[in-house]
PDB file of C-alpha atoms in Angstrom:
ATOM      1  CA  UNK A   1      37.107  48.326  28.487  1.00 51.00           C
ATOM      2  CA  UNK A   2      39.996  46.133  28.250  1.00 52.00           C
ATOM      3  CA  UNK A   3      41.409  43.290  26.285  1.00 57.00           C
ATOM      4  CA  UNK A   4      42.396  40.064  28.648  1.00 58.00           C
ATOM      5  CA  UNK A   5      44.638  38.225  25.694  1.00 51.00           C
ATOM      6  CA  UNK A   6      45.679  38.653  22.157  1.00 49.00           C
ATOM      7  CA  UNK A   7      43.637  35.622  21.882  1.00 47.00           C
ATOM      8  CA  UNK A   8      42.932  31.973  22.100  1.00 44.00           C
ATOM      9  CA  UNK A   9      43.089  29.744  19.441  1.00 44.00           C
ATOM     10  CA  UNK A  10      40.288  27.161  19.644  1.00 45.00           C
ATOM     11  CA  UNK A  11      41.886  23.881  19.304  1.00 42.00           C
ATOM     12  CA  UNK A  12      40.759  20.054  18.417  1.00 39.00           C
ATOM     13  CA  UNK A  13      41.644  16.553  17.471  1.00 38.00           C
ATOM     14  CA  UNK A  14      39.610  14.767  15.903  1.00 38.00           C
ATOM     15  CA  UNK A  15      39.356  11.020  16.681  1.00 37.00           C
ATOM     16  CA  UNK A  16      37.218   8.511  15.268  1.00 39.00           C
ATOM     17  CA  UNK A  17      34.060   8.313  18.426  1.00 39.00           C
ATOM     18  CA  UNK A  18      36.438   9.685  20.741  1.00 39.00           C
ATOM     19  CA  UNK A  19      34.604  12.736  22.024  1.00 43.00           C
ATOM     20  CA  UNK A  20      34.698  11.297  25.383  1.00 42.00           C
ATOM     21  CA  UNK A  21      38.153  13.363  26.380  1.00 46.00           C
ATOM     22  CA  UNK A  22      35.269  15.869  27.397  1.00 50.00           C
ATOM     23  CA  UNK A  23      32.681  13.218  27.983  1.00 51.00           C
ATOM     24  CA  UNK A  24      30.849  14.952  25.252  1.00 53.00           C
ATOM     25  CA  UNK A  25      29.158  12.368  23.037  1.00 54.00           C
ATOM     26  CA  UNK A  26      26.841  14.568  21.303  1.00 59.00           C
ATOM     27  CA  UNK A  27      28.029  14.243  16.806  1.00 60.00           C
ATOM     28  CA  UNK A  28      27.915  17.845  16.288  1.00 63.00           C
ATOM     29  CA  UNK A  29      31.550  17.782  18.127  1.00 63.00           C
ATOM     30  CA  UNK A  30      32.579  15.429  14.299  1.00 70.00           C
ATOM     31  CA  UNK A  31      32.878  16.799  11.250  1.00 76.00           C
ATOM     32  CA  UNK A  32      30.502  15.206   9.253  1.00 78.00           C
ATOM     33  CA  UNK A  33      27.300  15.354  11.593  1.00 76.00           C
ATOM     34  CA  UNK A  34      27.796  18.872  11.956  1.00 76.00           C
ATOM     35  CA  UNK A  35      28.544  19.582   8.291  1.00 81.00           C
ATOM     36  CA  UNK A  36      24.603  17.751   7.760  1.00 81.00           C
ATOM     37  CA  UNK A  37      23.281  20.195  10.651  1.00 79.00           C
ATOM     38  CA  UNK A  38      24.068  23.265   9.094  1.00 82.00           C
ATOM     39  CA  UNK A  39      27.282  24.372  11.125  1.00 78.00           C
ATOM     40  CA  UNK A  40      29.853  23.795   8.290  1.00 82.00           C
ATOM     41  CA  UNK A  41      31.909  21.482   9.838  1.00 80.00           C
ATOM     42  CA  UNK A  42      32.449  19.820  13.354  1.00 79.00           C
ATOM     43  CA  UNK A  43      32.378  22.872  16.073  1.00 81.00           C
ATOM     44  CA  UNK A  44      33.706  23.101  19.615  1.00 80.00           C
ATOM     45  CA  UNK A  45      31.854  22.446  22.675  1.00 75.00           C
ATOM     46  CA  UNK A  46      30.595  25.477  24.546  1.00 83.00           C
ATOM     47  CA  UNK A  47      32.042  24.287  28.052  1.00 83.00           C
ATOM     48  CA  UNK A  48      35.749  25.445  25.689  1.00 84.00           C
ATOM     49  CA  UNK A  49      34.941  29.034  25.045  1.00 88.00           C
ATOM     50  CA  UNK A  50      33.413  29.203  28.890  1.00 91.00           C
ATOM     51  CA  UNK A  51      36.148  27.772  30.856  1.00 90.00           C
ATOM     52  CA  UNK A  52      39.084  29.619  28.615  1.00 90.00           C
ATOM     53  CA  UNK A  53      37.167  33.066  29.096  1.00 93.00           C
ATOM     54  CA  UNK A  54      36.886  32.294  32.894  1.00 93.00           C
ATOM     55  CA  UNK A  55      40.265  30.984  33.126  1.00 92.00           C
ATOM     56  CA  UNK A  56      41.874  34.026  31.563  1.00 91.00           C
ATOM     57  CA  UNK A  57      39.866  36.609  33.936  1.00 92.00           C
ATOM     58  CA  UNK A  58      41.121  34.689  36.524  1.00 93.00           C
ATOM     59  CA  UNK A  59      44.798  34.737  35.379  1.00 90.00           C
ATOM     60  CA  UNK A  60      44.388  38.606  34.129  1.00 90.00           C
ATOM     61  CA  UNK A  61      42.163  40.052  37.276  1.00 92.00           C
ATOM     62  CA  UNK A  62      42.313  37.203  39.878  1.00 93.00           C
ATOM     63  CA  UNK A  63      46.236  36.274  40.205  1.00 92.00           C
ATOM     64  CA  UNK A  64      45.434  32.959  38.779  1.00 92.00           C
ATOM     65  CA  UNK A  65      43.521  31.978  41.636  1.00 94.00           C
ATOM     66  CA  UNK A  66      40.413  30.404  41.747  1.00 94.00           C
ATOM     67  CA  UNK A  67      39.703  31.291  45.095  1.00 96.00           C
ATOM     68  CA  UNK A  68      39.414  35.168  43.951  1.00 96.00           C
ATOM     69  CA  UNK A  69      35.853  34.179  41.308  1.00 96.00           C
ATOM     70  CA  UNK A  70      33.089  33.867  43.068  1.00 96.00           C
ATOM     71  CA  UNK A  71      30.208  34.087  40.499  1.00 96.00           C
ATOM     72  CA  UNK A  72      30.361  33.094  36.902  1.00 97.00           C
ATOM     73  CA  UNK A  73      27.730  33.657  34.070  1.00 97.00           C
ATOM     74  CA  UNK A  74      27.417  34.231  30.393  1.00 97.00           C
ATOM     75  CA  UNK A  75      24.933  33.448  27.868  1.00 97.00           C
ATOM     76  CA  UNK A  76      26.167  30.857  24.981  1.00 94.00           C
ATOM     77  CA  UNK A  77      25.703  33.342  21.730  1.00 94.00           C
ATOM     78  CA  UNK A  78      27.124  31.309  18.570  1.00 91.00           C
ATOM     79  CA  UNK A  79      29.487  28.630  18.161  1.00 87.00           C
ATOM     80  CA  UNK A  80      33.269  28.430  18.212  1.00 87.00           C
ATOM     81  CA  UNK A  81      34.923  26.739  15.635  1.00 84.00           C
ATOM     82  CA  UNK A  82      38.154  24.470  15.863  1.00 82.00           C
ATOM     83  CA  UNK A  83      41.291  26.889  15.063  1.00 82.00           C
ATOM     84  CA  UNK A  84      39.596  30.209  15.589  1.00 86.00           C
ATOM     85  CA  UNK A  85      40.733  32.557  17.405  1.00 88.00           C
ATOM     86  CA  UNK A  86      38.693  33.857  20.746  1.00 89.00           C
ATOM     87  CA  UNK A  87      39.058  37.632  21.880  1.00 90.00           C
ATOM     88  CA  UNK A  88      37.499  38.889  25.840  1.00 91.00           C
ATOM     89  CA  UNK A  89      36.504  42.325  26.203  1.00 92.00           C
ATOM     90  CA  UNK A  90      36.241  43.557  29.900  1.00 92.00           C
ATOM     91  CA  UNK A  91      34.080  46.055  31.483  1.00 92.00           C
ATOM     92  CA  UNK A  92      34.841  46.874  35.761  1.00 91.00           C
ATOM     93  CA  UNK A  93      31.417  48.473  36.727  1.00 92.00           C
ATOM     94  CA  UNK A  94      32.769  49.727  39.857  1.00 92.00           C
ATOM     95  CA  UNK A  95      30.758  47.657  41.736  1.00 95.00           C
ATOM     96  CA  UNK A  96      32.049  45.834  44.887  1.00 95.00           C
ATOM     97  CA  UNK A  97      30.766  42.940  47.441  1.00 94.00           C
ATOM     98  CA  UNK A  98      32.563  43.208  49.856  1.00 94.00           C
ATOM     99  CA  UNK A  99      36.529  42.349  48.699  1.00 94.00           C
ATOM    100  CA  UNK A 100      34.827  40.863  45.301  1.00 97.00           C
ATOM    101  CA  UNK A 101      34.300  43.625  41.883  1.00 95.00           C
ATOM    102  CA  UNK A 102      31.665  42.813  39.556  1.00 96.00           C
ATOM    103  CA  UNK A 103      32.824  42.663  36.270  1.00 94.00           C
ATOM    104  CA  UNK A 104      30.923  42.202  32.785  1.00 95.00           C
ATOM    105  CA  UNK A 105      32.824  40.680  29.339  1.00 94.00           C
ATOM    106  CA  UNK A 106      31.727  39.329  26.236  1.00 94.00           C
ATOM    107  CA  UNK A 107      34.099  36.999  24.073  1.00 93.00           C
ATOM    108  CA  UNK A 108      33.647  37.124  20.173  1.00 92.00           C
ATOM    109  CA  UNK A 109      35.602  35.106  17.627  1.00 90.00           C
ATOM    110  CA  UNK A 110      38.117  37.225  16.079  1.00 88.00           C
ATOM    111  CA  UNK A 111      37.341  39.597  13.049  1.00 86.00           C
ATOM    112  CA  UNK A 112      33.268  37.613  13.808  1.00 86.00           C
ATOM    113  CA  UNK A 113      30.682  36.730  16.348  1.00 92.00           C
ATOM    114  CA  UNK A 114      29.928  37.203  19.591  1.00 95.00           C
ATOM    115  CA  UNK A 115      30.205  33.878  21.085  1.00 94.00           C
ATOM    116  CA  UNK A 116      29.902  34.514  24.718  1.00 95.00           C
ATOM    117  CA  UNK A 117      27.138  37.073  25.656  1.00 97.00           C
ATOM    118  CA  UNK A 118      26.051  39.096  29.016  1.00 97.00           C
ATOM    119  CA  UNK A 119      29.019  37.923  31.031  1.00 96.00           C
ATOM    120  CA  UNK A 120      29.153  38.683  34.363  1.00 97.00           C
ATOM    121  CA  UNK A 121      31.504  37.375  37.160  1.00 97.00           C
ATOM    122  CA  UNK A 122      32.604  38.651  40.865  1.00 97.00           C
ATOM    123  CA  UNK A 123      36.212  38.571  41.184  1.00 96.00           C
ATOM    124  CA  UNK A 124      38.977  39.286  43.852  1.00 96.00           C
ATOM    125  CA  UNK A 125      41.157  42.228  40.959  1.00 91.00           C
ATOM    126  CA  UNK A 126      44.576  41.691  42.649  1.00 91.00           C
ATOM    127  CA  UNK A 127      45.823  41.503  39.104  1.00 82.00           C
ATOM    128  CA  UNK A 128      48.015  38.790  37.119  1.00 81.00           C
ATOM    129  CA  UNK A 129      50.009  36.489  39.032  1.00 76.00           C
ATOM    130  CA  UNK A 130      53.783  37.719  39.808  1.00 74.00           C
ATOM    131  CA  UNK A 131      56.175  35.136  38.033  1.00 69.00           C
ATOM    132  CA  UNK A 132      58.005  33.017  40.095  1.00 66.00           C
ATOM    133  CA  UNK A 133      61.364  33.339  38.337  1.00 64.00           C
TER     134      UNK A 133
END
């Protein structure tokens, strides 16, 4: 097992009906709806903890390119709230498809929940992307 980042921080602005920068118009993404729906507050969508986990396999295993994922799955857990912080643990199961490795991760808010369950994804492990510097 592995760690792919000292973590993301789950980040939001809040503007007055303007959920649509993720064309997400559901209330639970404001403050107040999801304070009266038993969440606390307003939380983050699920597509942000699922694209930042997939982005940073691909960045840590893939060399930052999207060509090297070929499958993608995980099971939404809990939610994410704005500011907190999201940890991936990675498994390599030694499994191969032909040039792709199947790989399994779960990502958990840190010090908390799991918030990203069962992942599994083929990938292309060339590594992190050499800098270009």
């Amino acid at each position: 097992m592995f760690h792919l980042n000292d973590g993301l921080s789950a980040r939001a602005v809040f503007f007055p009906n303007a959920t649509w920068l993720c064309r997400e118009f559901h209330a639970i993404a404001t403050p107040e709806p999801g304070q009266k729906m038993g969440f606390g507050g307003a939380i983050m969508h699920g597509l942000y903890s699922w694209n930042s986990t997939c982005l940073e396999i691909v960045r840590a295993l893939g060399g930052s390119d999207p060509a090297n994922i070929k499958e993608y799955q995980a099971r939404f857990a809990s939610p994410v709230k704005p500011g907190d912080k999201l940890i991936t643990h990675v498994w390599k199961t030694g499994e191969k498809k032909g040039d792709f490795e199947e790989i399994r991760f779960v990502t958990q808010v840190a010090g908390g929940k799991i918030c990203l369950s069962n992942g599994r994804a083929l990938v292309k492990t060339i590594g992190p992307a050499k800098s270009r510097l």
